[in-house]
Amino acid sequence: MTQEMTSAAASGTWTLGDLRVHRIGFGAMRLPQDGTAFDPDAPPGDRDRAIAVLRRALELGVNHIDTAAFYFSRLRSANELINRALAPYPDDLVIATKVGPGRDASGAWLPHATPDLLRGQVEENLRQLGRDHLDLVNLRIVGTDSIAERFGALAELREAGLIRHLGLSNVQPHQLAEARAIAPVVCVQNPYGLGVRPEQEEFVRSCGEQGVAFVPFYSIAGAGREAGVRAQAGAAAGAQAGQGTDAAVLSVAQAHGASPAQVRLAWTLHLGEHVLAIPGTGNPDHLAANVAAGALRLSEDEMRLLDTAHRSAGPTG
Ligand SMILES: NC(=O)c1ccc[n+]([C@@H]2O[C@H](COP(=O)([O-])OP(=O)(O)OC[C@H]3O[C@@H](n4cnc5c(N)ncnc54)[C@H](OP(=O)(O)O)[C@@H]3O)[C@@H](O)[C@H]2O)c1
């Protein structure tokens, strides 16, 4: 498929609260390092390349970027790169960040933030991005416990004008319901993709019914998280496996002259208008391919084939 100049507008739009975004966005987690995110030994990513990718993303119509203050390597941070590349920010750009997890200056993970610390994390994002308010803040949680206290703390910051909209990450349906009783939730950001957490299928649908965007991550990388390798080596993997999601993805990809990664992204976008993609890459060619995936239209037969492969994948961690 042609991809050189395809705009993210081809993926359609969704409104996060009152902020309209194209459904193909961009995830910044991959930019600070060359290699595995959060690996203390990963070499820093190339600054000029990261800045060029961010600027190119906007040229290609991307207006939804996902980031976090805890996305940093020894010498680079995602927020600093975004600030350097894109400030002064265009009016239509939505920068979504997330709080909850934290890392100390050595990069070591801290216990998840208590309500008191959440304000500091919000302010850290404001400082790094150079903004007076954040467009969208996701409360990223671990576990199934009540999130009422922490979400309540963020709701207060929203009332105070530091945050425009709130979302949740890594949550279950009961936690979404709990949060929505406290303040509006515009999105849920969970790991999901073809063959990744098929058990969440009903949750994806129900988010749409509630007017909440579903924003999957790892939809290219998959359960292996670093398996962009899989996306690139889709042909070999599919041929070897001869079954499962790789084989189904490969056959659809070949029919469209597309890459397996593009089919994986397109499949998520076909799940509903409320599904937004935030593929992560530091590679300009992959960026263009990911944006172009928003223009890929899958037939009902192709969706049936991919859905079947997805459901047969079984629960993934
Ligand atoms: N809420 C959370 O807890 C959470 C957790 C993880 C991630 N996230 C967010 O979600 C975003 C996406 O997650 P992710 O980056 O881990 O996973 P992803 O987008 O599913 O996959 C990224 C991997 O796929 C490769 N890739 C990207 N586009 C490709 C293409 N067109 N062809 C072949 N390979 C391609 C990348 O390598 P190259 O750089 O070589 O392209 C990278 O290895 C992150 O950037 C982050 O903003 C949120």
Coordinates of C-alpha atoms and ligand atoms in Angstrom, one line a residue:
M1 CA 0.0 0.0 0.0
T2 CA 1.2 3.6 -0.6
Q3 CA 2.2 5.3 2.6
E4 CA 4.5 8.2 1.8
M5 CA 2.0 11.0 2.3
T6 CA -1.0 9.3 3.9
S7 CA -2.3 11.5 6.7
A8 CA -3.5 10.4 10.1
A9 CA -6.8 12.0 9.2
A10 CA -7.5 8.9 7.1
S11 CA -8.0 7.0 10.3
G12 CA -11.0 9.1 11.3
T13 CA -11.5 11.1 14.5
W14 CA -12.6 10.6 18.1
T15 CA -13.3 13.2 20.7
L16 CA -11.6 12.8 24.1
G17 CA -13.9 14.9 26.3
D18 CA -13.8 18.1 24.1
L19 CA -10.5 17.3 22.4
R20 CA -10.8 16.0 18.9
V21 CA -8.0 13.7 17.7
H22 CA -7.2 11.5 14.7
R23 CA -7.5 7.8 15.6
I24 CA -3.9 7.1 14.7
G25 CA -1.6 8.7 17.3
F26 CA 1.9 8.1 18.5
G27 CA 3.5 6.6 21.6
A28 CA 6.7 8.2 22.9
M29 CA 8.0 5.5 25.2
R30 CA 10.5 4.2 22.6
L31 CA 12.2 7.5 22.0
P32 CA 14.5 8.0 25.0
Q33 CA 16.6 4.9 24.3
D34 CA 17.8 2.7 21.5
G35 CA 16.5 -0.7 22.5
T36 CA 14.4 -1.9 25.4
A37 CA 12.5 0.7 27.3
F38 CA 13.5 1.0 31.0
D39 CA 16.7 -1.0 30.4
P40 CA 19.3 0.9 32.4
D41 CA 22.0 -0.3 30.0
A42 CA 20.2 0.7 26.8
P43 CA 22.1 3.4 24.9
P44 CA 20.3 6.7 24.7
G45 CA 18.2 7.2 21.6
D46 CA 19.5 9.6 18.9
R47 CA 18.2 13.0 19.9
D48 CA 18.0 14.5 16.3
R49 CA 16.3 11.4 15.1
A50 CA 13.7 11.4 17.9
I51 CA 13.0 15.1 17.3
A52 CA 12.6 14.5 13.6
V53 CA 10.2 11.6 14.2
L54 CA 8.1 13.7 16.5
R55 CA 7.9 16.6 14.0
R56 CA 7.2 14.2 11.1
A57 CA 4.4 12.7 13.1
L58 CA 2.7 16.1 13.3
E59 CA 3.3 16.7 9.6
L60 CA 1.6 13.4 8.9
G61 CA -1.5 14.6 10.9
V62 CA -0.8 12.9 14.2
N63 CA -2.4 15.1 17.0
H64 CA -2.5 12.6 19.9
I65 CA 0.8 11.8 21.6
D66 CA 1.2 9.5 24.6
T67 CA 4.0 10.0 27.1
A68 CA 5.0 9.8 30.7
A69 CA 7.5 11.4 33.0
F70 CA 8.9 7.9 33.8
Y71 CA 9.8 7.4 30.1
F72 CA 13.5 8.2 30.4
S73 CA 16.9 6.7 29.8
R74 CA 20.1 8.0 31.3
L75 CA 20.4 10.9 28.9
R76 CA 17.0 11.4 27.3
S77 CA 13.4 11.8 28.5
A78 CA 10.3 11.5 26.3
N79 CA 8.8 14.7 27.8
E80 CA 11.9 16.7 27.1
L81 CA 12.1 15.4 23.5
I82 CA 8.4 16.3 23.0
N83 CA 9.0 19.8 24.4
R84 CA 12.1 20.4 22.4
A85 CA 10.6 19.1 19.2
L86 CA 7.1 20.5 19.4
A87 CA 6.8 23.6 21.6
P88 CA 5.2 26.0 21.1
Y89 CA 2.5 23.3 20.8
P90 CA -0.1 23.6 18.1
D91 CA -3.6 24.2 19.4
D92 CA -5.0 20.9 18.1
L93 CA -2.2 18.7 19.7
V94 CA -3.4 16.5 22.6
I95 CA -0.6 15.2 24.8
A96 CA -1.7 12.4 27.1
T97 CA 0.5 11.5 30.0
K98 CA 0.2 9.0 32.9
V99 CA 0.9 9.0 36.6
G100 CA 1.0 6.4 39.3
P101 CA 4.3 4.7 38.7
G102 CA 7.4 6.6 39.3
R103 CA 11.2 6.2 39.0
D104 CA 13.9 7.8 41.1
A105 CA 16.9 9.6 39.5
S106 CA 18.8 6.3 39.1
G107 CA 15.9 5.0 37.1
A108 CA 14.8 2.5 39.7
W109 CA 11.0 2.1 40.1
L110 CA 9.3 3.6 43.1
P111 CA 6.2 2.2 44.8
H112 CA 3.1 3.4 43.1
A113 CA 2.2 6.9 44.1
T114 CA -0.1 7.7 47.0
P115 CA -2.7 10.4 46.5
D116 CA -0.2 12.9 48.0
L117 CA 2.5 12.0 45.4
L118 CA 0.2 12.2 42.4
R119 CA 0.1 15.9 42.6
G120 CA 3.9 16.0 42.4
Q121 CA 3.8 13.7 39.4
V122 CA 1.3 15.9 37.6
E123 CA 3.5 18.9 38.3
E124 CA 6.6 17.0 37.1
N125 CA 4.9 16.5 33.8
L126 CA 3.8 20.1 33.6
R127 CA 7.4 21.3 34.2
Q128 CA 8.9 18.8 31.7
L129 CA 6.4 19.6 29.0
G130 CA 6.5 23.3 29.7
R131 CA 2.7 23.6 30.1
D132 CA 0.3 25.2 32.6
H133 CA -2.2 22.4 32.3
L134 CA -2.2 18.8 31.0
D135 CA -4.7 17.8 28.3
L136 CA -5.1 14.2 29.5
V137 CA -3.8 12.3 32.5
N138 CA -4.2 8.6 32.9
L139 CA -4.0 7.0 36.3
R140 CA -1.9 3.9 35.6
I141 CA -2.5 1.3 38.2
V142 CA -1.4 -2.2 39.1
G143 CA -3.8 -4.7 40.7
T144 CA -7.5 -4.9 41.2
D145 CA -7.9 -2.9 44.4
S146 CA -10.1 0.2 44.8
I147 CA -8.7 3.2 42.9
A148 CA -11.2 5.7 44.4
E149 CA -8.7 7.5 46.7
R150 CA -6.1 8.0 43.9
F151 CA -8.6 8.9 41.2
G152 CA -10.3 11.2 43.6
A153 CA -7.0 13.0 44.1
L154 CA -6.7 13.5 40.3
A155 CA -10.3 14.6 40.1
E156 CA -9.4 17.4 42.5
L157 CA -6.5 18.5 40.3
R158 CA -8.9 18.5 37.4
E159 CA -11.2 20.7 39.3
A160 CA -8.2 23.0 40.1
G161 CA -7.5 23.3 36.4
L162 CA -4.2 21.5 36.2
I163 CA -5.7 18.7 34.2
R164 CA -8.3 18.9 31.4
H165 CA -9.4 15.3 31.2
L166 CA -8.8 12.1 33.1
G167 CA -8.2 8.5 31.9
L168 CA -7.2 5.2 33.4
S169 CA -4.6 2.6 32.4
N170 CA -4.3 -1.1 33.1
V171 CA -7.7 -1.3 34.6
Q172 CA -10.6 -3.7 34.9
P173 CA -14.3 -2.9 34.2
H174 CA -15.1 -2.5 37.9
Q175 CA -12.4 0.1 38.3
L176 CA -13.7 2.1 35.4
A177 CA -17.2 2.1 37.0
E178 CA -15.7 3.1 40.3
A179 CA -13.8 6.0 38.7
R180 CA -16.8 7.2 36.6
A181 CA -18.8 7.6 39.8
I182 CA -16.1 10.2 40.9
A183 CA -15.4 12.1 37.7
P184 CA -15.7 11.7 33.9
V185 CA -13.2 9.2 32.3
V186 CA -12.4 9.9 28.7
C187 CA -10.2 6.8 28.0
V188 CA -9.0 3.5 29.1
Q189 CA -5.4 2.6 28.1
N190 CA -4.8 -1.1 28.4
P191 CA -2.5 -3.7 26.7
Y192 CA -4.5 -5.2 23.8
G193 CA -4.0 -6.4 20.3
L194 CA -4.4 -9.3 17.9
G195 CA -3.7 -12.3 20.1
V196 CA -3.1 -10.0 23.2
R197 CA -5.6 -10.3 26.0
P198 CA -8.5 -11.6 23.9
E199 CA -10.3 -12.0 27.2
Q200 CA -10.8 -8.2 27.2
E201 CA -12.9 -8.2 24.1
E202 CA -16.1 -7.5 26.0
F203 CA -14.4 -4.6 27.9
V204 CA -13.3 -3.0 24.7
R205 CA -16.8 -3.1 23.4
S206 CA -18.3 -1.8 26.7
C207 CA -15.9 1.2 26.8
G208 CA -17.4 2.2 23.4
E209 CA -20.9 1.8 24.7
Q210 CA -20.0 4.2 27.6
G211 CA -18.4 6.7 25.3
V212 CA -15.0 6.0 26.7
A213 CA -12.1 5.7 24.2
F214 CA -10.1 2.4 24.3
V215 CA -6.4 3.0 23.7
P216 CA -4.5 -0.2 23.3
F217 CA -0.8 -0.5 23.8
Y218 CA 1.5 -3.4 22.7
S219 CA -0.8 -3.9 19.7
I220 CA 2.2 -4.3 17.5
A221 CA 4.7 -5.6 20.0
G222 CA 2.3 -8.1 21.4
A223 CA 2.6 -10.0 24.6
G224 CA 6.4 -10.2 24.2
R225 CA 6.4 -6.3 24.4
E226 CA 9.6 -6.0 22.4
A227 CA 8.4 -8.1 19.6
G228 CA 8.5 -5.3 17.0
V229 CA 10.8 -8.1 15.9
R230 CA 7.8 -10.2 15.4
A231 CA 6.1 -7.5 13.3
Q232 CA 9.2 -7.3 11.1
A233 CA 9.7 -11.0 11.0
G234 CA 6.1 -11.7 10.5
A235 CA 6.6 -13.6 7.3
A236 CA 9.1 -16.0 8.8
A237 CA 7.1 -16.5 11.9
G238 CA 3.9 -17.0 10.1
A239 CA 5.4 -19.5 7.7
Q240 CA 6.9 -21.4 10.6
A241 CA 3.9 -21.4 12.8
G242 CA 1.5 -22.0 9.9
Q243 CA -1.3 -21.1 12.3
G244 CA -2.3 -18.7 15.0
T245 CA -2.3 -14.9 14.7
D246 CA 0.9 -14.6 12.7
A247 CA -0.3 -16.8 9.8
A248 CA -3.7 -15.0 9.7
V249 CA -2.0 -11.6 9.9
L250 CA 0.4 -12.5 7.1
S251 CA -2.3 -13.6 4.7
V252 CA -4.2 -10.4 5.2
A253 CA -1.0 -8.4 4.9
Q254 CA -0.1 -10.0 1.6
A255 CA -3.5 -9.4 0.1
H256 CA -3.1 -5.7 0.8
G257 CA 0.6 -5.3 0.1
A258 CA 0.9 -4.2 3.7
S259 CA 3.1 -5.2 6.6
P260 CA 2.0 -7.4 9.5
A261 CA 2.4 -4.4 11.8
Q262 CA 0.0 -2.4 9.7
V263 CA -2.5 -5.2 9.7
R264 CA -2.3 -5.5 13.5
L265 CA -2.9 -1.7 13.9
A266 CA -5.7 -1.7 11.3
W267 CA -7.4 -4.6 13.1
T268 CA -7.5 -2.6 16.4
L269 CA -9.0 0.4 14.5
H270 CA -11.7 -1.8 13.0
L271 CA -12.9 -2.8 16.5
G272 CA -14.9 0.5 16.9
E273 CA -14.6 4.2 16.4
H274 CA -13.7 4.6 20.0
V275 CA -10.5 2.6 19.6
L276 CA -7.4 4.8 19.2
A277 CA -3.9 3.6 18.3
I278 CA -0.7 4.9 19.8
P279 CA 2.0 2.8 18.1
G280 CA 5.5 3.5 19.4
T281 CA 8.5 3.8 17.1
G282 CA 11.7 5.7 16.8
N283 CA 12.0 4.8 13.1
P284 CA 10.7 7.3 10.5
D285 CA 9.8 4.6 8.0
H286 CA 7.8 2.7 10.7
L287 CA 6.1 6.0 11.6
A288 CA 4.9 6.5 8.0
A289 CA 3.8 2.9 7.8
N290 CA 1.8 3.2 11.0
V291 CA 0.1 6.4 9.9
A292 CA -0.7 4.7 6.6
A293 CA -2.3 1.8 8.5
G294 CA -5.1 4.1 9.4
A295 CA -6.2 4.1 5.8
L296 CA -6.2 0.3 5.5
R297 CA -9.7 -1.0 5.1
L298 CA -10.3 -4.7 6.0
S299 CA -13.2 -6.7 4.6
E300 CA -15.7 -8.5 6.8
D301 CA -14.1 -11.8 5.8
E302 CA -10.7 -10.5 6.8
M303 CA -12.0 -9.3 10.1
R304 CA -13.6 -12.7 10.7
L305 CA -10.3 -14.5 10.0
L306 CA -8.4 -12.2 12.3
D307 CA -11.0 -12.2 15.0
T308 CA -11.0 -16.0 15.0
A309 CA -7.2 -16.1 15.3
H310 CA -7.4 -13.5 18.1
R311 CA -10.0 -15.4 20.1
S312 CA -8.1 -18.7 19.8
A313 CA -4.9 -17.1 21.2
G314 CA -6.0 -17.6 24.8
P315 CA -5.4 -15.3 27.8
T316 CA -2.0 -13.6 27.7
G317 CA -0.2 -12.0 30.6
Ligands
LIG1 N1 -0.1 2.6 29.9 C1 0.9 1.8 30.0 O1 1.2 1.2 31.0 C2 1.8 1.7 28.7 C3 2.7 0.6 28.7 C4 3.5 0.5 27.6 C5 3.3 1.4 26.5 N2 2.5 2.4 26.6 C6 2.3 3.4 25.5 O2 1.9 2.7 24.4 C7 2.8 3.0 23.3 C8 2.9 1.8 22.4 O3 3.5 0.7 23.1 P1 4.9 0.1 22.6 O4 5.7 1.0 21.9 O5 5.4 -0.7 23.8 O6 4.4 -1.1 21.7 P2 3.9 -1.1 20.1 O7 3.5 0.2 19.6 O8 2.9 -2.2 20.1 O9 5.2 -1.7 19.4 C9 6.4 -1.0 19.4 C10 7.4 -2.0 18.8 O10 7.1 -2.3 17.5 C11 8.1 -1.8 16.6 N3 7.3 -1.1 15.5 C12 6.6 0.0 15.5 N4 6.0 0.2 14.3 C13 6.5 -0.7 13.5 C14 6.3 -1.0 12.1 N5 5.5 -0.3 11.4 N6 6.9 -2.1 11.6 C15 7.6 -3.0 12.4 N7 7.9 -2.7 13.7 C16 7.3 -1.6 14.2 C17 8.9 -0.8 17.4 O11 10.3 -0.8 17.0 P3 10.9 0.4 16.1 O12 11.2 1.5 17.0 O13 12.1 -0.2 15.5 O14 9.9 0.8 15.1 C18 8.8 -1.4 18.8 O15 9.8 -2.4 19.0 C19 4.1 3.4 24.0 O16 5.0 4.2 23.2 C20 3.6 4.1 25.2 O17 3.3 5.5 24.9 C21 1.6 2.6 27.7

